Amino acid sequence: MRKLMRVVSVATGIVAAAVVSISAPAMAAGGGGEIKQHEWTFDGPFGHFDKASLQRGFQVYREVCSSCHGIEFISFRNFADLGYSEAEIKAIAAEYEVTDGPNDEGEMFQRAAIPADRVPGPFPNENAARAANGGAYPVDLSLIVKARPDGANYVYSLLTSYAEAPSHMNVPDGMYYNKAYSGNLIAMPQPLYGDDITLANGGDTSPEALAADVVSFLAWASEPEMETRKRTGIAVMLFLFVMCFVSYGSMRYIWADVKKSKA
Ligand code: HEC
């Protein structure tokens, strides 16, 4: 019985350590800015995406962020994860134009997007993007949540930390004061003021709520397979836990005769 207790406590220890290592939030936040901590449904080993929030976030991305930022790693058909039907995805795709070709005459041409296309960005290349943004580059947002330490909290903070600059600070033209951005001066004007969007599926339109929705959407974009990964992790841990008992049992069974013959 003592041995069994030991096996159980070792197994519990292993599971606990694994759970902690999966759920531990990324330490350290983006160099120097003030980072707020928000509670996300996708945090922790049992984390999941809230589809309604992802849909609202996509709407915020589309109506606000997409005039400057692309999400080039996402294809329209990936939006099935957000809970859209095939017909809805076709309709969403058809609202965009993509460049295709060359055709038989060697010309590139524009056509309506289909679900297999990547979501087209606002600019044809980086130079065009910089030219339209006073020299600053609005990065592609499809991987931003993975690309920054504590990414979800960082982007959330960035969107909700525009403020009046302290009087001693000189804010050059085309720059904006932001408490979360390292150095506090960013070339992105405040994108969310709240109430400037009518959400298709209802919901809170305060700047904080819109920021949380768009960050959830961008977290999904950074790792669409997160839910599967976490579910697999849990299944593997359960399997290992059960196997602990099975191997302990079989060890007892195999050695039982040896012990008896010694006695
Ligand atoms: C008017 C254009 C514009 C809009 C609209 C806009 N951005 Fe930006 N964004 C920029 C520019 C320009 C930069 C680069 C800033 C810099 O380099 O100082 C940037 C930078 C960023 C960064 C990167 C910060 C970093 O750590 O490098 C994030 C994240 C971001 N934007 C998110 C968003 C989100 C989310 C939205 C929509 C809610 C949005 N932006 C809307 C222009 C825009």
Short mmCIF file of C-alpha atoms in Angstrom, two decimals, residues 84-197:
data_model
loop_
_atom_site.label_atom_id
_atom_site.label_comp_id
_atom_site.label_asym_id
_atom_site.label_seq_id
_atom_site.Cartn_x
_atom_site.Cartn_y
_atom_site.Cartn_z
CA TYR A 84 -18.99 30.51 -40.08
CA SER A 85 -20.71 28.15 -42.52
CA GLU A 86 -19.29 27.41 -45.98
CA ALA A 87 -21.85 29.74 -47.58
CA GLU A 88 -20.97 32.55 -45.16
CA ILE A 89 -17.26 32.08 -45.89
CA LYS A 90 -17.91 32.24 -49.63
CA ALA A 91 -19.86 35.45 -49.14
CA ILE A 92 -17.11 36.98 -46.94
CA ALA A 93 -14.42 36.01 -49.50
CA ALA A 94 -16.45 37.46 -52.37
CA GLU A 95 -16.29 40.90 -50.73
CA TYR A 96 -12.52 40.96 -51.39
CA GLU A 97 -10.58 41.23 -54.64
CA VAL A 98 -7.34 39.35 -55.26
CA THR A 99 -4.79 39.51 -58.06
CA ASP A 100 -4.59 36.33 -60.09
CA GLY A 101 -2.88 35.30 -63.29
CA PRO A 102 -1.17 35.44 -65.58
CA ASN A 103 -3.99 34.67 -68.04
CA ASP A 104 -3.47 33.37 -71.61
CA GLU A 105 -2.36 36.82 -72.71
CA GLY A 106 0.23 36.97 -69.91
CA GLU A 107 -1.71 39.61 -67.97
CA MET A 108 -2.39 39.61 -64.24
CA PHE A 109 -6.04 40.26 -63.45
CA GLN A 110 -8.33 41.03 -60.51
CA ARG A 111 -11.07 38.65 -59.46
CA ALA A 112 -13.35 38.13 -56.46
CA ALA A 113 -11.67 36.04 -53.73
CA ILE A 114 -12.70 32.43 -53.06
CA PRO A 115 -12.40 30.49 -49.76
CA ALA A 116 -9.01 29.02 -50.74
CA ASP A 117 -7.43 32.50 -51.12
CA ARG A 118 -5.37 34.21 -48.44
CA VAL A 119 -6.98 37.34 -47.01
CA PRO A 120 -5.48 40.17 -49.10
CA GLY A 121 -3.73 42.95 -47.21
CA PRO A 122 -4.26 46.70 -47.64
CA PHE A 123 -0.96 47.37 -49.44
CA PRO A 124 0.79 45.62 -52.35
CA ASN A 125 4.21 45.77 -50.60
CA GLU A 126 6.11 47.15 -47.61
CA ASN A 127 7.19 50.35 -49.38
CA ALA A 128 3.60 51.23 -50.20
CA ALA A 129 2.62 50.51 -46.57
CA ARG A 130 5.39 52.77 -45.24
CA ALA A 131 4.61 55.52 -47.74
CA ALA A 132 1.01 55.59 -46.49
CA ASN A 133 2.05 55.62 -42.80
CA GLY A 134 4.64 58.36 -42.63
CA GLY A 135 7.53 55.90 -42.96
CA ALA A 136 6.37 53.53 -40.18
CA TYR A 137 5.49 49.96 -41.04
CA PRO A 138 2.14 48.51 -39.94
CA VAL A 139 3.29 44.92 -39.41
CA ASP A 140 1.28 41.94 -40.59
CA LEU A 141 -0.91 40.93 -37.64
CA SER A 142 -1.37 37.21 -38.33
CA LEU A 143 1.49 36.18 -36.03
CA ILE A 144 1.76 39.25 -33.78
CA VAL A 145 0.37 37.56 -30.64
CA LYS A 146 3.07 34.87 -30.91
CA ALA A 147 5.76 37.33 -31.98
CA ARG A 148 5.63 39.51 -28.84
CA PRO A 149 6.30 38.34 -25.27
CA ASP A 150 2.98 37.96 -23.41
CA GLY A 151 1.47 38.83 -26.81
CA ALA A 152 -2.26 38.87 -26.01
CA ASN A 153 -1.81 41.15 -22.98
CA TYR A 154 0.69 43.27 -24.89
CA VAL A 155 -1.57 43.95 -27.89
CA TYR A 156 -4.55 44.49 -25.55
CA SER A 157 -2.53 47.02 -23.55
CA LEU A 158 -1.27 48.74 -26.68
CA LEU A 159 -4.83 49.28 -27.93
CA THR A 160 -6.10 50.59 -24.59
CA SER A 161 -3.14 52.68 -23.39
CA TYR A 162 -3.30 55.83 -25.50
CA ALA A 163 -3.24 58.83 -23.22
CA GLU A 164 -2.39 62.50 -22.92
CA ALA A 165 1.41 62.80 -22.97
CA PRO A 166 3.01 64.17 -19.81
CA SER A 167 3.70 67.90 -20.19
CA HIS A 168 7.51 67.52 -20.20
CA MET A 169 7.33 65.15 -23.15
CA ASN A 170 7.65 66.37 -26.72
CA VAL A 171 5.43 64.34 -29.09
CA PRO A 172 6.61 64.83 -32.69
CA ASP A 173 4.11 65.12 -35.55
CA GLY A 174 2.77 61.74 -36.65
CA MET A 175 3.63 60.15 -33.29
CA TYR A 176 1.25 59.30 -30.46
CA TYR A 177 1.75 58.78 -26.75
CA ASN A 178 1.07 55.21 -25.60
CA LYS A 179 1.89 53.89 -22.12
CA ALA A 180 2.24 50.28 -23.27
CA TYR A 181 4.59 50.88 -26.17
CA SER A 182 8.26 50.71 -25.35
CA GLY A 183 9.55 54.29 -25.46
CA ASN A 184 5.92 55.48 -25.24
CA LEU A 185 5.88 57.02 -28.75
CA ILE A 186 4.16 55.03 -31.50
CA ALA A 187 3.41 55.91 -35.11
CA MET A 188 -0.01 54.22 -34.97
CA PRO A 189 -2.88 56.62 -34.23
CA GLN A 190 -5.34 55.36 -31.59
CA PRO A 191 -7.46 52.88 -33.57
CA LEU A 192 -10.29 52.11 -31.11
CA TYR A 193 -12.49 54.69 -29.43
CA GLY A 194 -15.47 52.42 -28.75
CA ASP A 195 -19.04 52.87 -29.95
CA ASP A 196 -17.77 53.56 -33.48
CA ILE A 197 -18.64 50.00 -34.47
#
